[in-house]
N, CA, C and O atoms as a Tinker XYZ file with bonds, in Angstrom:
   504  protein
     1  N    -22.975000   22.501000    9.730000    73     2
     2  CA   -22.814000   22.435000    8.240000    64     1     3
     3  C    -21.319000   22.497000    7.955000    63     2     4     5
     4  O    -20.677000   21.581000    7.442000    81     3
     5  N    -20.826000   23.690000    8.349000    73     3     6
     6  CA   -19.172000   23.920000    8.367000    64     5     7
     7  C    -18.376000   23.291000    8.902000    63     6     8     9
     8  O    -17.276000   23.172000    8.363000    81     7
     9  N    -18.681000   22.569000   10.337000    73     7    10
    10  CA   -17.741000   21.848000   10.902000    64     9    11
    11  C    -17.663000   20.405000   10.131000    63    10    12    13
    12  O    -16.654000   19.699000   10.156000    81    11
    13  N    -18.931000   20.053000    9.407000    73    11    14
    14  CA   -18.378000   18.911000    8.602000    64    13    15
    15  C    -17.934000   18.948000    7.481000    63    14    16    17
    16  O    -17.779000   17.923000    6.817000    81    15
    17  N    -17.588000   20.354000    6.973000    73    15    18
    18  CA   -16.846000   20.515000    5.695000    64    17    19
    19  C    -15.354000   20.697000    6.113000    63    18    20    21
    20  O    -14.477000   20.332000    5.330000    81    19
    21  N    -15.043000   21.230000    7.281000    73    19    22
    22  CA   -13.929000   21.179000    7.898000    64    21    23
    23  C    -13.490000   19.772000    7.957000    63    22    24    25
    24  O    -12.597000   19.283000    7.265000    81    23
    25  N    -14.317000   19.065000    8.995000    73    23    26
    26  CA   -13.827000   17.717000    9.160000    64    25    27
    27  C    -13.408000   16.911000    7.982000    63    26    28    29
    28  O    -12.329000   16.327000    7.881000    81    27
    29  N    -14.445000   16.937000    7.028000    73    27    30
    30  CA   -14.031000   16.359000    5.789000    64    29    31
    31  C    -12.802000   16.553000    5.089000    63    30    32    33
    32  O    -12.091000   15.605000    4.756000    81    31
    33  N    -12.510000   17.814000    4.839000    73    31    34
    34  CA   -11.482000   18.478000    4.341000    64    33    35
    35  C    -10.144000   17.796000    5.355000    63    34    36    37
    36  O     -9.144000   17.347000    4.796000    81    35
    37  N    -10.250000   17.790000    6.592000    73    35    38
    38  CA    -9.089000   17.369000    7.422000    64    37    39
    39  C     -9.019000   15.738000    7.179000    63    38    40    41
    40  O     -7.908000   15.219000    7.070000    81    39
    41  N    -10.046000   15.045000    7.107000    73    39    42
    42  CA    -9.946000   13.523000    6.910000    64    41    43
    43  C     -9.314000   13.422000    5.531000    63    42    44    45
    44  O     -8.286000   12.772000    5.337000    81    43
    45  N    -10.022000   14.149000    4.487000    73    43    46
    46  CA    -9.465000   13.517000    3.102000    64    45    47
    47  C     -8.003000   13.613000    2.682000    63    46    48    49
    48  O     -7.410000   12.906000    1.867000    81    47
    49  N     -7.470000   14.797000    3.524000    73    47    50
    50  CA    -6.163000   15.122000    3.404000    64    49    51
    51  C     -4.806000   14.450000    4.260000    63    50    52    53
    52  O     -3.598000   14.473000    4.023000    81    51
    53  N     -5.648000   13.831000    5.393000    73    51    54
    54  CA    -4.849000   13.283000    6.327000    64    53    55
    55  C     -5.119000   11.466000    6.153000    63    54    56    57
    56  O     -4.471000   10.683000    5.459000    81    55
    57  N     -6.184000   11.214000    6.962000    73    55    58
    58  CA    -6.205000    9.841000    6.878000    64    57    59
    59  C     -7.030000    9.124000    5.500000    63    58    60    61
    60  O     -7.044000    7.928000    5.207000    81    59
    61  N     -7.468000    9.871000    5.024000    73    59    62
    62  CA    -7.953000    9.302000    3.487000    64    61    63
    63  C     -6.840000    9.330000    2.758000    63    62    64    65
    64  O     -6.606000    8.252000    2.212000    81    63
    65  N     -5.987000   10.271000    2.532000    73    63    66
    66  CA    -4.960000    9.948000    1.617000    64    65    67
    67  C     -3.803000    9.130000    2.125000    63    66    68    69
    68  O     -2.918000    8.718000    1.375000    81    67
    69  N     -3.840000    8.882000    3.577000    73    67    70
    70  CA    -2.899000    7.885000    3.988000    64    69    71
    71  C     -3.345000    6.523000    3.701000    63    70    72    73
    72  O     -2.609000    5.616000    3.312000    81    71
    73  N     -4.626000    6.442000    3.926000    73    71    74
    74  CA    -5.588000    4.984000    3.677000    64    73    75
    75  C     -5.214000    4.761000    2.170000    63    74    76    77
    76  O     -4.625000    3.714000    1.900000    81    75
    77  N     -5.480000    5.586000    1.233000    73    75    78
    78  CA    -5.241000    5.485000   -0.259000    64    77    79
    79  C     -3.723000    4.868000   -0.593000    63    78    80    81
    80  O     -3.577000    3.814000   -1.211000    81    79
    81  N     -2.694000    5.621000   -0.129000    73    79    82
    82  CA    -1.478000    5.321000   -0.258000    64    81    83
    83  C     -1.150000    3.758000    0.319000    63    82    84    85
    84  O     -0.391000    2.953000   -0.221000    81    83
    85  N     -1.885000    3.559000    1.494000    73    83    86
    86  CA    -1.584000    2.234000    2.098000    64    85    87
    87  C     -2.259000    1.020000    0.890000    63    86    88    89
    88  O     -1.801000   -0.107000    0.701000    81    87
    89  N     -3.055000    1.437000    0.421000    73    87    90
    90  CA    -4.151000    0.428000   -0.507000    64    89    91
    91  C     -3.215000    0.372000   -1.754000    63    90    92    93
    92  O     -3.195000   -0.687000   -2.380000    81    91
    93  N     -2.566000    1.238000   -2.104000    73    91    94
    94  CA    -1.598000    1.200000   -3.264000    64    93    95
    95  C     -0.475000    0.250000   -3.014000    63    94    96    97
    96  O     -0.067000   -0.615000   -3.788000    81    95
    97  N     -0.051000    0.525000   -1.863000    73    95    98
    98  CA     1.501000   -0.094000   -1.476000    64    97    99
    99  C      1.007000   -1.407000   -1.502000    63    98   100   101
   100  O      1.591000   -2.273000   -2.153000    81    99
   101  N     -0.261000   -1.699000   -0.702000    73    99   102
   102  CA    -0.685000   -3.462000   -0.333000    64   101   103
   103  C     -0.913000   -3.861000   -1.999000    63   102   104   105
   104  O     -0.481000   -4.970000   -2.313000    81   103
   105  N     -1.435000   -3.200000   -2.877000    73   103   106
   106  CA    -1.654000   -3.772000   -4.049000    64   105   107
   107  C     -0.255000   -4.031000   -4.805000    63   106   108   109
   108  O     -0.086000   -5.080000   -5.427000    81   107
   109  N      0.626000   -3.155000   -4.740000    73   107   110
   110  CA     1.877000   -3.500000   -5.435000    64   109   111
   111  C      2.607000   -4.947000   -4.671000    63   110   112   113
   112  O      3.132000   -5.920000   -5.212000    81   111
   113  N      2.444000   -4.704000   -3.533000    73   111   114
   114  CA     2.888000   -6.078000   -2.601000    64   113   115
   115  C      2.403000   -7.485000   -3.123000    63   114   116   117
   116  O      2.999000   -8.559000   -3.212000    81   115
   117  N      1.038000   -7.087000   -3.457000    73   115   118
   118  CA     0.383000   -8.575000   -3.972000    64   117   119
   119  C      0.826000   -8.654000   -5.273000    63   118   120   121
   120  O      1.045000   -9.805000   -5.649000    81   119
   121  N      1.051000   -7.657000   -6.183000    73   119   122
   122  CA     1.344000   -8.100000   -7.432000    64   121   123
   123  C      2.766000   -8.781000   -7.490000    63   122   124   125
   124  O      3.013000   -9.715000   -8.252000    81   123
   125  N      3.694000   -8.222000   -6.603000    73   123   126
   126  CA     4.806000   -8.653000   -6.384000    64   125   127
   127  C      4.886000  -10.204000   -6.038000    63   126   128   129
   128  O      5.590000  -10.971000   -6.695000    81   127
   129  N      4.063000  -10.632000   -4.888000    73   127   130
   130  CA     4.090000  -11.923000   -4.692000    64   129   131
   131  C      3.195000  -12.699000   -5.184000    63   130   132   133
   132  O      3.225000  -13.876000   -4.826000    81   131
   133  N      2.203000  -12.276000   -6.091000    73   131   134
   134  CA     1.384000  -13.046000   -6.976000    64   133   135
   135  C      2.575000  -13.662000   -8.073000    63   134   136   137
   136  O      2.744000  -14.880000   -8.012000    81   135
   137  N      3.250000  -13.036000   -8.884000    73   135   138
   138  CA     4.226000  -13.439000   -9.497000    64   137   139
   139  C      5.435000  -14.018000   -9.308000    63   138   140   141
   140  O      6.299000  -14.358000  -10.116000    81   139
   141  N      5.374000  -14.085000   -8.105000    73   139   142
   142  CA     6.538000  -14.986000   -7.158000    64   141   143
   143  C      7.852000  -14.376000   -7.732000    63   142   144   145
   144  O      8.673000  -15.200000   -8.134000    81   143
   145  N      8.144000  -13.188000   -7.821000    73   143   146
   146  CA     9.079000  -12.699000   -8.456000    64   145   147
   147  C     10.719000  -13.153000   -7.841000    63   146   148   149
   148  O     11.674000  -13.590000   -8.484000    81   147
   149  N     10.623000  -12.906000   -6.607000    73   147   150
   150  CA    11.675000  -13.396000   -5.858000    64   149   151
   151  C     12.001000  -14.651000   -6.069000    63   150   152   153
   152  O     13.127000  -14.825000   -6.534000    81   151
   153  N     11.106000  -15.929000   -5.789000    73   151   154
   154  CA    11.474000  -17.146000   -5.814000    64   153   155
   155  C     11.769000  -17.591000   -7.370000    63   154   156   157
   156  O     12.633000  -18.441000   -7.584000    81   155
   157  N     11.023000  -16.991000   -8.459000    73   155   158
   158  CA    11.494000  -17.144000   -9.932000    64   157   159
   159  C     12.856000  -16.816000  -10.154000    63   158   160   161
   160  O     13.537000  -17.528000  -10.892000    81   159
   161  N     13.310000  -15.847000   -9.613000    73   159   162
   162  CA    14.595000  -15.441000   -9.659000    64   161   163
   163  C     15.819000  -16.339000   -9.016000    63   162   164   165
   164  O     16.993000  -16.456000   -9.368000    81   163
   165  N     15.008000  -16.976000   -7.837000    73   163   166
   166  CA    16.282000  -17.582000   -6.991000    64   165   167
   167  C     16.263000  -19.177000   -7.902000    63   166   168   169
   168  O     17.288000  -19.857000   -7.934000    81   167
   169  N     15.031000  -19.615000   -8.576000    73   167   170
   170  CA    15.167000  -20.653000   -9.407000    64   169   171
   171  C     15.201000  -20.943000  -10.866000    63   170   172   173
   172  O     14.836000  -21.953000  -11.468000    81   171
   173  N     15.775000  -19.714000  -11.347000    73   171   174
   174  CA    15.943000  -19.348000  -12.721000    64   173   175
   175  C     16.306000  -20.304000  -13.459000    63   174   176   177
   176  O     15.668000  -20.687000  -14.440000    81   175
   177  N     17.444000  -20.820000  -13.030000    73   175   178
   178  CA    17.660000  -21.996000  -13.933000    64   177   179
   179  C     17.686000  -23.402000  -13.434000    63   178   180   181
   180  O     18.555000  -24.219000  -13.736000    81   179
   181  N     16.754000  -23.606000  -12.711000    73   179   182
   182  CA    16.125000  -24.802000  -12.474000    64   181   183
   183  C     15.491000  -25.537000  -13.571000    63   182   184   185
   184  O     15.007000  -24.856000  -14.475000    81   183
   185  N     15.416000  -26.742000  -13.641000    73   183   186
   186  CA    14.761000  -27.546000  -14.771000    64   185   187
   187  C     12.842000  -26.971000  -14.302000    63   186   188   189
   188  O     12.269000  -26.635000  -13.266000    81   187
   189  N     12.510000  -27.117000  -15.558000    73   187   190
   190  CA    10.947000  -26.799000  -15.419000    64   189   191
   191  C     10.204000  -28.073000  -14.811000    63   190   192   193
   192  O     10.239000  -29.181000  -15.346000    81   191
   193  N      9.480000  -27.759000  -13.542000    73   191   194
   194  CA     8.774000  -28.685000  -12.660000    64   193   195
   195  C      9.780000  -29.706000  -12.273000    63   194   196   197
   196  O      9.385000  -30.870000  -12.206000    81   195
   197  N     10.827000  -29.484000  -12.050000    73   195   198
   198  CA    11.870000  -30.621000  -11.814000    64   197   199
   199  C     11.930000  -31.842000  -12.392000    63   198   200   201
   200  O     12.184000  -32.876000  -11.775000    81   199
   201  N     11.635000  -31.742000  -13.930000    73   199   202
   202  CA    11.534000  -32.488000  -14.840000    64   201   203
   203  C     12.938000  -32.849000  -15.329000    63   202   204   205
   204  O     13.603000  -31.873000  -15.676000    81   203
   205  N     13.565000  -34.113000  -15.436000    73   203   206
   206  CA    14.902000  -34.439000  -16.108000    64   205   207
   207  C     14.932000  -35.968000  -15.823000    63   206   208   209
   208  O     14.073000  -36.718000  -15.360000    81   207
   209  N     16.033000  -36.153000  -16.194000    73   207   210
   210  CA    16.426000  -37.599000  -16.015000    64   209   211
   211  C     17.760000  -37.587000  -15.037000    63   210   212   213
   212  O     18.579000  -36.671000  -14.958000    81   211
   213  N     17.767000  -38.660000  -14.415000    73   211   214
   214  CA    18.987000  -38.957000  -13.653000    64   213   215
   215  C     19.981000  -39.976000  -14.325000    63   214   216   217
   216  O     19.567000  -40.924000  -14.992000    81   215
   217  N     21.251000  -39.738000  -14.122000    73   215   218
   218  CA    22.455000  -40.379000  -14.974000    64   217   219
   219  C     22.162000  -41.889000  -14.230000    63   218   220   221
   220  O     21.889000  -42.180000  -13.066000    81   219
   221  N     22.373000  -42.802000  -15.605000    73   219   222
   222  CA    22.251000  -44.071000  -15.082000    64   221   223
   223  C     23.719000  -44.603000  -14.565000    63   222   224   225
   224  O     24.627000  -43.823000  -14.852000    81   223
   225  N     24.057000  -45.606000  -13.963000    73   223   226
   226  CA    25.084000  -46.325000  -13.544000    64   225   227
   227  C     26.263000  -46.698000  -14.641000    63   226   228   229
   228  O     25.962000  -47.192000  -15.728000    81   227
   229  N     27.089000  -46.529000  -14.414000    73   227   230
   230  CA    28.180000  -47.120000  -15.507000    64   229   231
   231  C     28.405000  -45.842000  -16.653000    63   230   232   233
   232  O     27.610000  -44.911000  -16.780000    81   231
   233  N     29.210000  -45.954000  -17.162000    73   231   234
   234  CA    29.459000  -44.829000  -18.254000    64   233   235
   235  C     29.265000  -45.150000  -19.550000    63   234   236   237
   236  O     29.945000  -46.007000  -20.115000    81   235
   237  N     28.298000  -44.473000  -20.135000    73   235   238
   238  CA    28.439000  -44.721000  -21.776000    64   237   239
   239  C     27.720000  -43.522000  -22.090000    63   238   240   241
   240  O     26.712000  -42.977000  -21.640000    81   239
   241  N     28.800000  -43.203000  -23.280000    73   239   242
   242  CA    28.773000  -41.991000  -23.930000    64   241   243
   243  C     27.495000  -41.432000  -24.364000    63   242   244   245
   244  O     27.230000  -40.229000  -24.358000    81   243
   245  N     26.583000  -42.538000  -24.806000    73   243   246
   246  CA    25.248000  -42.408000  -25.366000    64   245   247
   247  C     24.380000  -41.646000  -24.463000    63   246   248   249
   248  O     23.795000  -40.566000  -24.529000    81   247
   249  N     24.546000  -42.945000  -23.263000    73   247   250
   250  CA    23.653000  -42.404000  -22.027000    64   249   251
   251  C     23.754000  -40.969000  -21.773000    63   250   252   253
   252  O     22.894000  -40.094000  -21.880000    81   251
   253  N     25.254000  -40.888000  -21.332000    73   251   254
   254  CA    25.483000  -39.616000  -20.810000    64   253   255
   255  C     25.013000  -38.465000  -21.755000    63   254   256   257
   256  O     24.504000  -37.532000  -21.132000    81   255
   257  N     25.054000  -38.328000  -22.920000    73   255   258
   258  CA    24.722000  -37.345000  -23.582000    64   257   259
   259  C     23.198000  -37.234000  -23.783000    63   258   260   261
   260  O     22.628000  -36.147000  -23.876000    81   259
   261  N     22.548000  -38.473000  -23.848000    73   259   262
   262  CA    21.182000  -38.302000  -23.677000    64   261   263
   263  C     20.444000  -37.770000  -22.523000    63   262   264   265
   264  O     19.373000  -37.164000  -22.561000    81   263
   265  N     21.231000  -38.107000  -21.372000    73   263   266
   266  CA    20.573000  -37.412000  -20.174000    64   265   267
   267  C     20.924000  -35.879000  -20.018000    63   266   268   269
   268  O     20.167000  -35.038000  -19.532000    81   267
   269  N     22.098000  -35.670000  -20.474000    73   267   270
   270  CA    22.583000  -34.111000  -20.500000    64   269   271
   271  C     21.592000  -33.430000  -21.397000    63   270   272   273
   272  O     20.889000  -32.575000  -20.858000    81   271
   273  N     21.420000  -33.660000  -22.642000    73   271   274
   274  CA    20.939000  -32.979000  -23.359000    64   273   275
   275  C     19.242000  -33.015000  -22.834000    63   274   276   277
   276  O     18.677000  -31.921000  -22.815000    81   275
   277  N     18.650000  -33.920000  -22.526000    73   275   278
   278  CA    17.328000  -33.730000  -21.850000    64   277   279
   279  C     17.276000  -32.771000  -20.403000    63   278   280   281
   280  O     16.322000  -32.047000  -20.120000    81   279
   281  N     18.183000  -32.888000  -19.785000    73   279   282
   282  CA    18.517000  -32.030000  -18.520000    64   281   283
   283  C     18.684000  -30.568000  -18.964000    63   282   284   285
   284  O     18.104000  -29.642000  -18.396000    81   283
   285  N     19.487000  -30.419000  -19.984000    73   283   286
   286  CA    19.496000  -29.007000  -20.562000    64   285   287
   287  C     18.591000  -28.379000  -21.187000    63   286   288   289
   288  O     18.496000  -27.154000  -21.117000    81   287
   289  N     17.808000  -29.111000  -21.877000    73   287   290
   290  CA    16.357000  -28.810000  -22.591000    64   289   291
   291  C     15.316000  -28.259000  -21.560000    63   290   292   293
   292  O     14.627000  -27.252000  -21.717000    81   291
   293  N     15.324000  -29.188000  -20.359000    73   291   294
   294  CA    14.498000  -28.742000  -19.294000    64   293   295
   295  C     14.837000  -27.395000  -18.686000    63   294   296   297
   296  O     14.023000  -26.494000  -18.482000    81   295
   297  N     16.066000  -27.366000  -18.435000    73   295   298
   298  CA    16.549000  -26.159000  -17.654000    64   297   299
   299  C     16.308000  -25.074000  -18.729000    63   298   300   301
   300  O     16.096000  -23.973000  -18.222000    81   299
   301  N     16.282000  -25.096000  -20.180000    73   299   302
   302  CA    15.910000  -23.651000  -20.829000    64   301   303
   303  C     14.853000  -23.577000  -20.722000    63   302   304   305
   304  O     14.528000  -22.443000  -20.370000    81   303
   305  N     13.408000  -24.764000  -20.946000    73   303   306
   306  CA    12.181000  -24.452000  -20.801000    64   305   307
   307  C     11.888000  -23.720000  -19.550000    63   306   308   309
   308  O     11.191000  -22.707000  -19.514000    81   307
   309  N     12.566000  -24.388000  -18.313000    73   307   310
   310  CA    12.191000  -23.853000  -17.120000    64   309   311
   311  C     12.574000  -22.030000  -17.127000    63   310   312   313
   312  O     11.831000  -21.176000  -16.644000    81   311
   313  N     13.777000  -21.791000  -17.737000    73   311   314
   314  CA    14.474000  -20.452000  -17.964000    64   313   315
   315  C     13.296000  -19.579000  -18.670000    63   314   316   317
   316  O     12.702000  -18.650000  -18.122000    81   315
   317  N     13.093000  -20.013000  -19.872000    73   315   318
   318  CA    11.984000  -19.197000  -20.708000    64   317   319
   319  C     10.811000  -18.998000  -20.026000    63   318   320   321
   320  O     10.157000  -17.964000  -20.167000    81   319
   321  N     10.413000  -20.088000  -19.141000    73   319   322
   322  CA     9.194000  -19.668000  -18.661000    64   321   323
   323  C      8.980000  -18.907000  -17.699000    63   322   324   325
   324  O      7.959000  -18.225000  -17.607000    81   323
   325  N     10.048000  -18.922000  -16.730000    73   323   326
   326  CA    10.257000  -18.100000  -15.665000    64   325   327
   327  C     10.331000  -16.737000  -15.797000    63   326   328   329
   328  O      9.836000  -15.866000  -15.081000    81   327
   329  N     11.133000  -16.622000  -16.979000    73   327   330
   330  CA    11.685000  -15.230000  -17.279000    64   329   331
   331  C     10.744000  -14.422000  -18.083000    63   330   332   333
   332  O     10.865000  -13.204000  -18.210000    81   331
   333  N      9.692000  -15.207000  -18.686000    73   331   334
   334  CA     8.453000  -14.768000  -18.957000    64   333   335
   335  C      7.474000  -14.224000  -18.310000    63   334   336   337
   336  O      6.759000  -13.285000  -18.663000    81   335
   337  N      7.448000  -15.080000  -16.967000    73   335   338
   338  CA     6.561000  -14.567000  -16.139000    64   337   339
   339  C      7.082000  -13.452000  -15.055000    63   338   340   341
   340  O      6.274000  -12.866000  -14.335000    81   339
   341  N      8.377000  -13.224000  -14.999000    73   339   342
   342  CA     8.956000  -12.292000  -14.297000    64   341   343
   343  C      8.769000  -11.024000  -15.264000    63   342   344   345
   344  O      8.399000   -9.994000  -14.700000    81   343
   345  N      8.960000  -10.974000  -16.524000    73   343   346
   346  CA     8.701000   -9.878000  -17.537000    64   345   347
   347  C      7.342000   -9.431000  -17.202000    63   346   348   349
   348  O      7.175000   -8.268000  -16.833000    81   347
   349  N      6.241000  -10.343000  -17.309000    73   347   350
   350  CA     4.861000  -10.042000  -17.148000    64   349   351
   351  C      4.634000   -9.278000  -15.668000    63   350   352   353
   352  O      4.060000   -8.194000  -15.561000    81   351
   353  N      5.044000   -9.841000  -14.844000    73   351   354
   354  CA     4.923000   -9.410000  -13.562000    64   353   355
   355  C      5.628000   -7.986000  -13.112000    63   354   356   357
   356  O      5.246000   -7.248000  -12.203000    81   355
   357  N      6.898000   -7.773000  -14.098000    73   355   358
   358  CA     7.507000   -6.748000  -13.797000    64   357   359
   359  C      6.581000   -5.227000  -14.517000    63   358   360   361
   360  O      6.498000   -4.055000  -14.151000    81   359
   361  N      6.061000   -5.934000  -15.571000    73   359   362
   362  CA     5.349000   -4.635000  -16.369000    64   361   363
   363  C      3.841000   -4.588000  -15.771000    63   362   364   365
   364  O      3.218000   -3.544000  -15.963000    81   363
   365  N      3.229000   -5.607000  -15.085000    73   363   366
   366  CA     1.910000   -5.231000  -14.168000    64   365   367
   367  C      2.568000   -4.380000  -12.997000    63   366   368   369
   368  O      1.969000   -3.341000  -12.719000    81   367
   369  N      3.466000   -4.609000  -12.430000    73   367   370
   370  CA     3.926000   -3.589000  -11.232000    64   369   371
   371  C      4.253000   -2.440000  -11.723000    63   370   372   373
   372  O      3.890000   -1.482000  -11.042000    81   371
   373  N      4.839000   -2.200000  -12.713000    73   371   374
   374  CA     5.353000   -0.841000  -13.317000    64   373   375
   375  C      3.912000   -0.199000  -13.970000    63   374   376   377
   376  O      3.817000    1.028000  -13.948000    81   375
   377  N      2.874000   -0.927000  -14.507000    73   375   378
   378  CA     1.780000   -0.160000  -15.013000    64   377   379
   379  C      1.077000    0.191000  -13.620000    63   378   380   381
   380  O      0.691000    1.349000  -13.463000    81   379
   381  N      0.919000   -0.606000  -12.754000    73   379   382
   382  CA    -0.042000   -0.495000  -11.377000    64   381   383
   383  C      0.877000    1.094000  -10.961000    63   382   384   385
   384  O      0.301000    2.167000  -10.784000    81   383
   385  N      2.379000    0.892000  -10.872000    73   383   386
   386  CA     2.795000    2.073000  -10.090000    64   385   387
   387  C      2.483000    3.286000  -10.798000    63   386   388   389
   388  O      2.053000    4.247000  -10.161000    81   387
   389  N      2.679000    3.365000  -12.257000    73   387   390
   390  CA     2.420000    4.696000  -12.891000    64   389   391
   391  C      0.960000    4.911000  -12.882000    63   390   392   393
   392  O      0.615000    6.092000  -12.933000    81   391
   393  N     -0.180000    3.816000  -12.815000    73   391   394
   394  CA    -1.641000    4.127000  -12.690000    64   393   395
   395  C     -1.694000    4.959000  -11.332000    63   394   396   397
   396  O     -2.633000    5.739000  -11.173000    81   395
   397  N     -0.925000    4.852000  -10.557000    73   395   398
   398  CA    -1.295000    5.320000   -8.969000    64   397   399
   399  C     -0.916000    6.758000   -8.908000    63   398   400   401
   400  O     -1.570000    7.530000   -8.208000    81   399
   401  N      0.242000    7.211000   -9.697000    73   399   402
   402  CA     0.405000    8.591000   -9.682000    64   401   403
   403  C     -0.952000    9.803000  -10.080000    63   402   404   405
   404  O     -1.211000   10.921000   -9.632000    81   403
   405  N     -1.503000    9.065000  -10.969000    73   403   406
   406  CA    -2.800000    9.852000  -11.428000    64   405   407
   407  C     -3.885000    9.873000  -10.324000    63   406   408   409
   408  O     -4.588000   10.794000   -9.909000    81   407
   409  N     -3.804000    8.657000  -10.003000    73   407   410
   410  CA    -4.818000    8.367000   -8.974000    64   409   411
   411  C     -4.811000    8.944000   -7.669000    63   410   412   413
   412  O     -5.876000    9.048000   -7.061000    81   411
   413  N     -3.531000    9.406000   -7.070000    73   411   414
   414  CA    -3.343000   10.182000   -5.946000    64   413   415
   415  C     -3.367000   11.623000   -6.291000    63   414   416   417
   416  O     -3.639000   12.496000   -5.468000    81   415
   417  N     -3.000000   11.903000   -7.845000    73   415   418
   418  CA    -3.569000   13.558000   -8.077000    64   417   419
   419  C     -4.976000   13.537000   -8.049000    63   418   420   421
   420  O     -5.481000   14.616000   -7.739000    81   419
   421  N     -5.730000   12.633000   -8.281000    73   419   422
   422  CA    -7.244000   12.950000   -8.429000    64   421   423
   423  C     -7.818000   12.932000   -7.127000    63   422   424   425
   424  O     -8.777000   13.627000   -6.792000    81   423
   425  N     -7.183000   12.080000   -6.360000    73   423   426
   426  CA    -7.703000   12.277000   -5.229000    64   425   427
   427  C     -7.321000   13.719000   -4.136000    63   426   428   429
   428  O     -8.069000   14.175000   -3.272000    81   427
   429  N     -6.176000   14.128000   -4.443000    73   427   430
   430  CA    -5.794000   15.301000   -3.998000    64   429   431
   431  C     -6.670000   16.534000   -4.467000    63   430   432   433
   432  O     -7.135000   17.403000   -3.729000    81   431
   433  N     -6.810000   16.430000   -5.920000    73   431   434
   434  CA    -7.771000   17.459000   -6.696000    64   433   435
   435  C     -9.198000   17.478000   -6.494000    63   434   436   437
   436  O     -9.965000   18.356000   -6.890000    81   435
   437  N     -9.535000   16.291000   -5.754000    73   435   438
   438  CA   -11.198000   15.775000   -6.095000    64   437   439
   439  C    -11.824000   17.117000   -5.158000    63   438   440   441
   440  O    -12.908000   17.567000   -5.529000    81   439
   441  N    -11.210000   17.693000   -4.064000    73   439   442
   442  CA   -12.033000   18.574000   -3.113000    64   441   443
   443  C    -12.118000   19.809000   -3.928000    63   442   444   445
   444  O    -13.119000   20.476000   -3.666000    81   443
   445  N    -11.410000   20.256000   -4.766000    73   443   446
   446  CA   -11.328000   21.571000   -5.817000    64   445   447
   447  C    -12.460000   21.475000   -6.675000    63   446   448   449
   448  O    -13.057000   22.514000   -6.958000    81   447
   449  N    -12.891000   20.249000   -7.186000    73   447   450
   450  CA   -13.883000   19.978000   -7.950000    64   449   451
   451  C    -15.219000   20.164000   -7.465000    63   450   452   453
   452  O    -16.146000   20.649000   -8.113000    81   451
   453  N    -15.261000   19.719000   -6.202000    73   451   454
   454  CA   -16.566000   19.789000   -5.526000    64   453   455
   455  C    -17.452000   21.031000   -5.767000    63   454   456   457
   456  O    -18.532000   20.900000   -6.344000    81   455
   457  N    -17.015000   22.234000   -5.337000    73   455   458
   458  CA   -17.804000   23.474000   -5.728000    64   457   459
   459  C    -18.173000   23.689000   -7.287000    63   458   460   461
   460  O    -19.291000   24.091000   -7.608000    81   459
   461  N    -17.249000   23.420000   -8.162000    73   459   462
   462  CA   -17.699000   23.422000   -9.570000    64   461   463
   463  C    -18.830000   22.753000  -10.001000    63   462   464   465
   464  O    -19.686000   23.166000  -10.783000    81   463
   465  N    -18.751000   21.371000   -9.263000    73   463   466
   466  CA   -19.555000   20.397000   -9.620000    64   465   467
   467  C    -21.059000   20.515000   -9.013000    63   466   468   469
   468  O    -22.009000   19.926000   -9.529000    81   467
   469  N    -21.176000   21.372000   -7.819000    73   467   470
   470  CA   -22.219000   21.661000   -7.235000    64   469   471
   471  C    -23.154000   22.988000   -8.110000    63   470   472   473
   472  O    -24.359000   23.033000   -8.358000    81   471
   473  N    -22.297000   23.762000   -8.360000    73   471   474
   474  CA   -22.584000   24.849000   -8.839000    64   473   475
   475  C    -23.160000   24.588000  -10.606000    63   474   476   477
   476  O    -23.881000   25.406000  -11.176000    81   475
   477  N    -22.781000   23.606000  -11.099000    73   475   478
   478  CA   -22.947000   23.167000  -12.456000    64   477   479
   479  C    -24.225000   22.410000  -12.165000    63   478   480   481
   480  O    -25.172000   22.672000  -12.907000    81   479
   481  N    -24.396000   21.582000  -11.281000    73   479   482
   482  CA   -25.555000   21.128000  -10.844000    64   481   483
   483  C    -26.733000   22.041000  -10.629000    63   482   484   485
   484  O    -27.756000   21.759000  -11.253000    81   483
   485  N    -26.742000   23.081000   -9.849000    73   483   486
   486  CA   -27.503000   24.297000   -9.816000    64   485   487
   487  C    -28.109000   25.129000  -10.926000    63   486   488   489
   488  O    -29.177000   25.734000  -11.023000    81   487
   489  N    -27.039000   24.952000  -11.756000    73   487   490
   490  CA   -27.418000   25.522000  -13.237000    64   489   491
   491  C    -28.213000   24.909000  -14.042000    63   490   492   493
   492  O    -29.000000   25.477000  -14.799000    81   491
   493  N    -28.034000   23.485000  -13.914000    73   491   494
   494  CA   -28.869000   22.244000  -14.612000    64   493   495
   495  C    -30.276000   22.502000  -14.093000    63   494   496   497
   496  O    -31.157000   22.847000  -14.881000    81   495
   497  N    -30.493000   22.363000  -12.926000    73   495   498
   498  CA   -31.687000   22.735000  -11.797000    64   497   499
   499  C    -32.580000   23.801000  -12.370000    63   498   500   501
   500  O    -33.706000   23.647000  -12.842000    81   499
   501  N    -31.877000   24.916000  -12.246000    73   499   502
   502  CA   -32.226000   26.321000  -12.911000    64   501   503
   503  C    -32.455000   26.636000  -14.256000    63   502   504
   504  O    -32.715000   27.794000  -14.582000    81   503
């Protein structure tokens, strides 16, 4: 019985804690890639869904400004949507990072609660 308790504490504070930290790291990696933050930053000023018009042959001031305005609007729409997704992604990553701190603290403090919960259960039975 006592060797089991010793083995449990050894596992809990070594392999178990390392596994928890690895899961947290993997979850943060997933969020970063799920929101494609790197790609969105690289294409921040690209037109939305590559929509836009090509410039027509010949020079007409009316056609030039029409195409210029449409392309500029598509870039603005692309920027606004991408920056919104980046902000939401950063909020999710920050929230997950902050939530992992108490999770690790609970993991470390959980074995301390075991005797108290055991004694409390015995009191309820008796």
